[in-house]
Coordinates of C-alpha atoms in Angstrom, one line a residue:
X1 CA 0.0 0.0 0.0
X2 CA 2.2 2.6 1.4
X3 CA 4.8 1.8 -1.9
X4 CA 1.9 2.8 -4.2
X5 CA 1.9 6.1 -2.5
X6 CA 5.5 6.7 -2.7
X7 CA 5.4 5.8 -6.6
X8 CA 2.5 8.0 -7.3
X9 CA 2.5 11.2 -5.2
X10 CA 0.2 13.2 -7.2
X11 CA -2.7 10.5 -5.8
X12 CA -2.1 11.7 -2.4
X13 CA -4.5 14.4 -0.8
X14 CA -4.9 15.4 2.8
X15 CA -8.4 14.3 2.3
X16 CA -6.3 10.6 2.9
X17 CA -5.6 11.5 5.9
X18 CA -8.4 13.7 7.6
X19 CA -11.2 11.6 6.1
X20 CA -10.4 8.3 6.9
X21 CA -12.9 6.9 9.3
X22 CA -11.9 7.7 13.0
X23 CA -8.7 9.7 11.7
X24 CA -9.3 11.8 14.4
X25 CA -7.8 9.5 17.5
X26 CA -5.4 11.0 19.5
X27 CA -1.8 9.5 20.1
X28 CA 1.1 10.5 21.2
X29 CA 4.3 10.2 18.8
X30 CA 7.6 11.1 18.6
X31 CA 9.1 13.5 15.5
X32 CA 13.2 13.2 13.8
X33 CA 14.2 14.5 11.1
X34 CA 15.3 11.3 9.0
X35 CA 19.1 11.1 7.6
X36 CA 22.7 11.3 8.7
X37 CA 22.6 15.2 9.2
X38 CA 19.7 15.1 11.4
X39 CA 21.0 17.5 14.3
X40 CA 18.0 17.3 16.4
X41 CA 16.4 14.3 18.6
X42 CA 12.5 13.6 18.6
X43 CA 10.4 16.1 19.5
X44 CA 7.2 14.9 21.4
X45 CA 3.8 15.4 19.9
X46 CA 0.4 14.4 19.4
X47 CA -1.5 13.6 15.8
X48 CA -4.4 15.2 15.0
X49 CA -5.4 13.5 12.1
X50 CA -3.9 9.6 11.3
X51 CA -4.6 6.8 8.7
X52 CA -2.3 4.5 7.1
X53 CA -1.3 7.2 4.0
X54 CA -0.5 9.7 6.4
X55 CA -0.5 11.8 9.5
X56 CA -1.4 15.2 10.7
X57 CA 0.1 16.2 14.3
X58 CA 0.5 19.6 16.4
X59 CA 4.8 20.1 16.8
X60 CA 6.7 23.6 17.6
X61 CA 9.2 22.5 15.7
X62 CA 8.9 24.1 11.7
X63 CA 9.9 20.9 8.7
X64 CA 10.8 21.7 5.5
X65 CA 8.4 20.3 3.0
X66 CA 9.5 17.0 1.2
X67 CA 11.8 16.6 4.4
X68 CA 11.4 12.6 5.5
X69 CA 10.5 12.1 9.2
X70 CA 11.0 8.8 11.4
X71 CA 7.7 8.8 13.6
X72 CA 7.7 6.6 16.4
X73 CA 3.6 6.5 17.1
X74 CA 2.8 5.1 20.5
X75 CA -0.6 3.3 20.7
X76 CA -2.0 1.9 23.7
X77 CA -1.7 -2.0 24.2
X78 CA 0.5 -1.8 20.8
X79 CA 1.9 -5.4 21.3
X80 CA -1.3 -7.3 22.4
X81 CA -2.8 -5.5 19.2
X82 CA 0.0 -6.8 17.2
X83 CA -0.2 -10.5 18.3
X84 CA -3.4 -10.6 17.1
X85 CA -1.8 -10.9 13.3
X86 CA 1.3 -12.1 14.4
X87 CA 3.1 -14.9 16.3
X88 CA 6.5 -13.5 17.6
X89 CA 8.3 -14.8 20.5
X90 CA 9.8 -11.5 22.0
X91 CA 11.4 -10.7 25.7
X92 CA 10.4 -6.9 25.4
X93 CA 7.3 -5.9 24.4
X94 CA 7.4 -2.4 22.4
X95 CA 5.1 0.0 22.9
X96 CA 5.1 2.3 19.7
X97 CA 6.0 1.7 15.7
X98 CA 7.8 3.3 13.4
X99 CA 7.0 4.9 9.9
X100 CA 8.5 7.1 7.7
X101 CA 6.8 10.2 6.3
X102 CA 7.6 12.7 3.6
X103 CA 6.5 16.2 4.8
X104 CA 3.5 17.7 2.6
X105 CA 2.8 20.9 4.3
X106 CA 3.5 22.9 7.3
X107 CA 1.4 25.9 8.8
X108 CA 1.5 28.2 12.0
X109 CA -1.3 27.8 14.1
X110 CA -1.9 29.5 17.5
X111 CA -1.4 33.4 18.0
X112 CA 2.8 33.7 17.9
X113 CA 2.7 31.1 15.2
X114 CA 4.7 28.6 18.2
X115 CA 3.2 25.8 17.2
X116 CA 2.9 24.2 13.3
X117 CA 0.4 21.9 12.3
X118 CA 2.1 19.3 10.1
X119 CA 0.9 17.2 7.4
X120 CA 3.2 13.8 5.8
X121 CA 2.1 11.0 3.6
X122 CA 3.5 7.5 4.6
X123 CA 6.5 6.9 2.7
X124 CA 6.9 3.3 4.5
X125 CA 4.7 1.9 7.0
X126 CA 5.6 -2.1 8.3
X127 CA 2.4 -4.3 6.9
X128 CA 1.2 -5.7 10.0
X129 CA 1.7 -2.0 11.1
X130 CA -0.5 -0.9 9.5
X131 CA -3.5 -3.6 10.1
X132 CA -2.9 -2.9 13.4
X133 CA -3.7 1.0 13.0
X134 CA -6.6 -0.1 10.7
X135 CA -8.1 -2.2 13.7
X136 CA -7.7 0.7 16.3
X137 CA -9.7 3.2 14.5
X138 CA -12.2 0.9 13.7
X139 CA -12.7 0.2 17.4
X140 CA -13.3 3.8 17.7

């Protein structure tokens, strides 16, 4: 799915994202720039729109558009809602996964323009990821 979107970024449309049943859950995630010259660590935030093509969250940090993220998304009872589509034998159990996004747009929000809204289409999301975002908006 997510390799569709990467080949064909013209399909994408924040409609995607903000439109997709239950897109409007709130999690808490983790933001880094992606790459070897990525001075900063994650900054904290929390989405405001997600689906599997993308994400929308609240940041004070400003990205560049087309600037790739690492997103570590934290979802309550993230492993027991994995095993349901997996059998792995692990010692720790995580509590977040990872995607990367490509940055679509960026705008000031707020009165001092402090805090950006930020929108990014999934540039690589892990399969079983994914059905396991898919189940927890559907349980609304």
């Amino acid at each position: 799915m997510s390799q569709d979107n990467e080949e064909n970024p013209l399909s994408f449309n924040e409609d995607l994202v903000k439109k997709y049943p239950r897109s409007n859950r709130r999690l808490s995630l983790n933001v880094a720039r992606y790459g070897i010259n990525a001075e900063m660590g994650p900054e904290e935030a929390l989405t405001v729109h997600i689906s599997p093509y993308g994400i929308q969250f609240r940041v004070t940090e400003e990205y560049e558009e087309g600037q790739l993220l690492k997103i570590h998304i934290n979802m309550p009872d993230y492993w027991e809602r994995k095993q349901r589509f997996v059998d792995y034998s692990r010692i720790d159990t995580p509590s977040n996964f990872k995607i990367l996004a490509k940055v679509v747009s960026t705008e000031d929000v707020g009165k001092r323009g402090k805090k950006k809204i930020v929108l990014a289409r999934t540039v690589n999301m892990d399969e079983i990821d994914e059905q396991v975002l898919k189940a927890f908006l559907q349980e609304g």
